[in-house]
PDB file of C-alpha atoms in Angstrom:
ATOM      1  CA  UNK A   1     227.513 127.522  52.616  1.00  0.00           C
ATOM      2  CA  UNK A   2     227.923 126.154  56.178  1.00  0.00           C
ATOM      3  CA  UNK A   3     229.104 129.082  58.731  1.00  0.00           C
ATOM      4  CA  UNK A   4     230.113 128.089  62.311  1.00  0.00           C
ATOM      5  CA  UNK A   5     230.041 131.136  65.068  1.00  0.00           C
ATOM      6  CA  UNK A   6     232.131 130.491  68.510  1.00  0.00           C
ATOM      7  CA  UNK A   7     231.724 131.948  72.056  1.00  0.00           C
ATOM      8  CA  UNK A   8     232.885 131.458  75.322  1.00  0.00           C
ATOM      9  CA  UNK A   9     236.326 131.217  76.423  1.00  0.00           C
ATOM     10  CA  UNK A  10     238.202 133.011  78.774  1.00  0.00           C
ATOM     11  CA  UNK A  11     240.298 132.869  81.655  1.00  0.00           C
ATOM     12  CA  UNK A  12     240.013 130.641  84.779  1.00  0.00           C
ATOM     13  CA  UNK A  13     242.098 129.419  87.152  1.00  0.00           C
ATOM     14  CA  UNK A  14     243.151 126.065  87.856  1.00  0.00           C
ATOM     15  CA  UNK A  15     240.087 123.727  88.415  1.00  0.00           C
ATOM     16  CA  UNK A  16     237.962 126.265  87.312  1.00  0.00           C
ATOM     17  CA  UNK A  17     235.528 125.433  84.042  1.00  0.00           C
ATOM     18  CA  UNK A  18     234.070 127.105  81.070  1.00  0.00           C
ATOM     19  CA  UNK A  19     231.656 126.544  78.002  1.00  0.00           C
ATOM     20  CA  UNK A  20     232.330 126.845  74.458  1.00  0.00           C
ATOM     21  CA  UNK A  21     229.621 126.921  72.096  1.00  0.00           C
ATOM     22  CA  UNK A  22     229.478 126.681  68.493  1.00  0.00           C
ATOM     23  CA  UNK A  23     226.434 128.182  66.450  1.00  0.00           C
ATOM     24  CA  UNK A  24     226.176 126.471  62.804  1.00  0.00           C
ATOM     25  CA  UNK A  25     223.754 127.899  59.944  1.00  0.00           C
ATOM     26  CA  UNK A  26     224.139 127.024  56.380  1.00  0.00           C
ATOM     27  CA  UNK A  27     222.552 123.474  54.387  1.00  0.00           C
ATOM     28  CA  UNK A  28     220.778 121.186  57.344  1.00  0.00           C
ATOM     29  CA  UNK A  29     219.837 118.562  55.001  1.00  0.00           C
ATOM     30  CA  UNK A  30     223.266 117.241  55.423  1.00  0.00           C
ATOM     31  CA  UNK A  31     224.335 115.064  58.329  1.00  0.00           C
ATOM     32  CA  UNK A  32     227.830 116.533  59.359  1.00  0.00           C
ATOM     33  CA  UNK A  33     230.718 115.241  61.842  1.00  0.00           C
ATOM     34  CA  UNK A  34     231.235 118.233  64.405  1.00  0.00           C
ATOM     35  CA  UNK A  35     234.748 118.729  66.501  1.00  0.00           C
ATOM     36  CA  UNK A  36     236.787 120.795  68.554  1.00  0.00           C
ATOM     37  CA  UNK A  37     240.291 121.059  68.209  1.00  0.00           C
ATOM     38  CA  UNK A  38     242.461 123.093  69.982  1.00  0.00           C
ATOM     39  CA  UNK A  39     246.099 124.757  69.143  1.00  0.00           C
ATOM     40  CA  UNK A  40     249.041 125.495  71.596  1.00  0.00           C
ATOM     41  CA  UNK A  41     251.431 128.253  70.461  1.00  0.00           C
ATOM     42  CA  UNK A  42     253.826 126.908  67.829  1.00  0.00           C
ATOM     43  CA  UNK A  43     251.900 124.174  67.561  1.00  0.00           C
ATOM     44  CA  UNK A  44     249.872 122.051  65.464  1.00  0.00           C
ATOM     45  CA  UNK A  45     245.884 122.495  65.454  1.00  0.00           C
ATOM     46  CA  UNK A  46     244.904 119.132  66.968  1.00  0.00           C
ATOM     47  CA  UNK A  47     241.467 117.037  67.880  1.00  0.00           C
ATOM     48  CA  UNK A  48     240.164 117.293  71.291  1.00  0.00           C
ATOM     49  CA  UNK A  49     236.526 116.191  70.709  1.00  0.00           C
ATOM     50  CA  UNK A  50     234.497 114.796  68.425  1.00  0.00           C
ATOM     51  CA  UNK A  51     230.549 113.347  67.950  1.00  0.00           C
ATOM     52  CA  UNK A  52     229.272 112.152  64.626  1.00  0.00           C
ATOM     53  CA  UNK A  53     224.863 112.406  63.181  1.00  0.00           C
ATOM     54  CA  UNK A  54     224.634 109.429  65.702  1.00  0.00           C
ATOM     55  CA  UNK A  55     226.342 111.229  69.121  1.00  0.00           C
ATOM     56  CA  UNK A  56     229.256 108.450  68.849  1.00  0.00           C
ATOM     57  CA  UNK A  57     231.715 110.550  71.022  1.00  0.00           C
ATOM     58  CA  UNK A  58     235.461 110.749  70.584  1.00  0.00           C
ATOM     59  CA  UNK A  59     237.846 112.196  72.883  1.00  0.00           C
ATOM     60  CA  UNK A  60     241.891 112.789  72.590  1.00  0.00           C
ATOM     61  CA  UNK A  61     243.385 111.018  75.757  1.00  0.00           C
ATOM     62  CA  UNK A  62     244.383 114.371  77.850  1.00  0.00           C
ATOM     63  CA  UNK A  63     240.652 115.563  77.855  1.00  0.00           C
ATOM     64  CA  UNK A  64     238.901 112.185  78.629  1.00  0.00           C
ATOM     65  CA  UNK A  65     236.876 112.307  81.611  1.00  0.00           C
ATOM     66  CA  UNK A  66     237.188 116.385  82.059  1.00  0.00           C
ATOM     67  CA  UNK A  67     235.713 117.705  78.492  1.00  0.00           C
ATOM     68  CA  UNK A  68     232.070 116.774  77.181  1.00  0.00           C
ATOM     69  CA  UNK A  69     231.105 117.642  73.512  1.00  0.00           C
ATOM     70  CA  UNK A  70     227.570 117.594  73.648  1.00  0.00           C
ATOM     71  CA  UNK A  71     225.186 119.046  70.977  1.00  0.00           C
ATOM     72  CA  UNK A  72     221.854 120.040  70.702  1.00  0.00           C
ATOM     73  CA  UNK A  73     218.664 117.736  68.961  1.00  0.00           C
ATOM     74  CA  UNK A  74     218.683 120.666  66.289  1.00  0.00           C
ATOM     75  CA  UNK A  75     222.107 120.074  65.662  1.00  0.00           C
ATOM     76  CA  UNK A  76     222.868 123.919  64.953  1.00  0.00           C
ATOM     77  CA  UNK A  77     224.772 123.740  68.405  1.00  0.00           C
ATOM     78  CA  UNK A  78     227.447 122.454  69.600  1.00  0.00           C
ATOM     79  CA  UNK A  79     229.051 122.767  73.396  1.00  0.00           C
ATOM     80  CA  UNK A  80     232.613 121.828  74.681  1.00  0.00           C
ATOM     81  CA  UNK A  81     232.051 121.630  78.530  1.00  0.00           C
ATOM     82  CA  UNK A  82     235.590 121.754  80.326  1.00  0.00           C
ATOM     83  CA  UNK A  83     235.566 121.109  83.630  1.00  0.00           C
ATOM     84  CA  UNK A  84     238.863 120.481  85.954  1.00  0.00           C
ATOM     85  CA  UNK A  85     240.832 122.554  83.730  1.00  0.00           C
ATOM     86  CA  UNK A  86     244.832 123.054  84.058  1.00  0.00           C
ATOM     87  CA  UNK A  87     247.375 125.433  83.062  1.00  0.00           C
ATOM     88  CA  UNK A  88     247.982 123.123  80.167  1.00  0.00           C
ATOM     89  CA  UNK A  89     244.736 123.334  78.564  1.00  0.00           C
ATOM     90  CA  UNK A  90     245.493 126.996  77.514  1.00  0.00           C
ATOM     91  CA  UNK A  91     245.054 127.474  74.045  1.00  0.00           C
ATOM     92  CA  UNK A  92     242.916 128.776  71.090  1.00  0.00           C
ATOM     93  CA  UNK A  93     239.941 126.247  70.494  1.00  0.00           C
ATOM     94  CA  UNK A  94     238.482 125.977  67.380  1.00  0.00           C
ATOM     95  CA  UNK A  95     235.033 124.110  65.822  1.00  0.00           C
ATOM     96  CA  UNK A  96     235.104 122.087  63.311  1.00  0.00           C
ATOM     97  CA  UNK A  97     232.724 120.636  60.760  1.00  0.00           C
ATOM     98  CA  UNK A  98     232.575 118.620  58.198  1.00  0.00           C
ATOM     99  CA  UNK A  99     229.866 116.369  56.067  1.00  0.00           C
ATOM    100  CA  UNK A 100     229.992 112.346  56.722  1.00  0.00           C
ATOM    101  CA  UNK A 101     230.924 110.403  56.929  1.00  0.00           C
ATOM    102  CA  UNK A 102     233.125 110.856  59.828  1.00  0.00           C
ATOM    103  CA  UNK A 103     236.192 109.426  60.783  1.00  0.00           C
ATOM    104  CA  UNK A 104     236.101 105.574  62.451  1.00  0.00           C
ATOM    105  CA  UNK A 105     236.454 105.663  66.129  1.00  0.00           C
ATOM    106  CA  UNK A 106     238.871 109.337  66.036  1.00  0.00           C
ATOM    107  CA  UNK A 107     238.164 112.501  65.557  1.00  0.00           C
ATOM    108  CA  UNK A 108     240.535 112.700  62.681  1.00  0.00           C
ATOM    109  CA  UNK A 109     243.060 115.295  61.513  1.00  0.00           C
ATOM    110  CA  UNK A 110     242.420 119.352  61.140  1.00  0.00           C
ATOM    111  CA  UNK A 111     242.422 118.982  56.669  1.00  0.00           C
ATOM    112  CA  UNK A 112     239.312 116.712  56.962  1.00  0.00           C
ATOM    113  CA  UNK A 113     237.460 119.526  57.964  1.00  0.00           C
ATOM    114  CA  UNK A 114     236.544 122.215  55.807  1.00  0.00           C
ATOM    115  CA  UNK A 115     233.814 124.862  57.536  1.00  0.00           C
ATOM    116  CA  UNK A 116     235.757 126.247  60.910  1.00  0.00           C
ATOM    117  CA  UNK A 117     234.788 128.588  63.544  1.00  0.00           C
ATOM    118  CA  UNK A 118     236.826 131.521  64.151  1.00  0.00           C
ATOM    119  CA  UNK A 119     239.321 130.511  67.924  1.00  0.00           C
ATOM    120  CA  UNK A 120     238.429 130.946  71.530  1.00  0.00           C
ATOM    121  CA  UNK A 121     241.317 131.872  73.372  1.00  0.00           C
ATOM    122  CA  UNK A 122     241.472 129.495  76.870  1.00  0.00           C
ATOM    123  CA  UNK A 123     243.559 130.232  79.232  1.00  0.00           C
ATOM    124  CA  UNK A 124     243.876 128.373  82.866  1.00  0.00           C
ATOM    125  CA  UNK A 125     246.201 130.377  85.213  1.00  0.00           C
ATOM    126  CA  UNK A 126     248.089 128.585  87.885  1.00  0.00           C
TER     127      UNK A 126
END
């Protein structure tokens, strides 16, 4: 049984930046794809961020250059560094996982993962 824990989050204000982690405990003897997706009110959960067993990292166009999934060489962490964030980054982020293989060159939609963190609300005032 794979569990995945999230902190961080907050509230900033514009250009301001935060950390989300993601703690993961369950079977390691699996290689898994790891993401972050976020979800706007109303609104579908969608990819942000992904990196597969081999750090290949994917990001959704409106994040490139700002976020950074990262994750650590015991690969029961994983980080979503947000830096130059804007009031249209707030929203609940979520982690993801999910055994591989992973999706080619995207992070892939929110039903091809099955182990999720509970949210982290962001929020980026004005």
């Amino acid at each position: 049984q794979v569990q995945l824990m999230t902190s961080g989050g907050g509230s900033v204000p514009s250009g301001g930046s935060l950390r989300l982690s993601c703690s993961y405990s369950g079977n390691t003897a699996r290689t898994y794809c790891w993401a972050w997706f976020r979800q706007f009110p109303g609104k579908e959960r969608q990819g942000i961020a992904g990196i597969d067993p081999d750090g290949i990292k994917t990001y959704e166009d409106s994040v490139k250059g700002r976020f950074t999934v990262s994750r650590d060489n015991d690969n029961t962490m994983l980080y979503l560094e947000m830096n130059s964030l804007n009031p249209e980054d707030t929203a609940m982020y979520y982690c993801a996982a999910e055994g591989a293989p992973c999706y080619y060159d995207s992070i892939g939609p929110r039903y091809g993962y099955r182990y999720w963190g509970h949210g982290a609300q962001v929020t980026v005032s004005s």
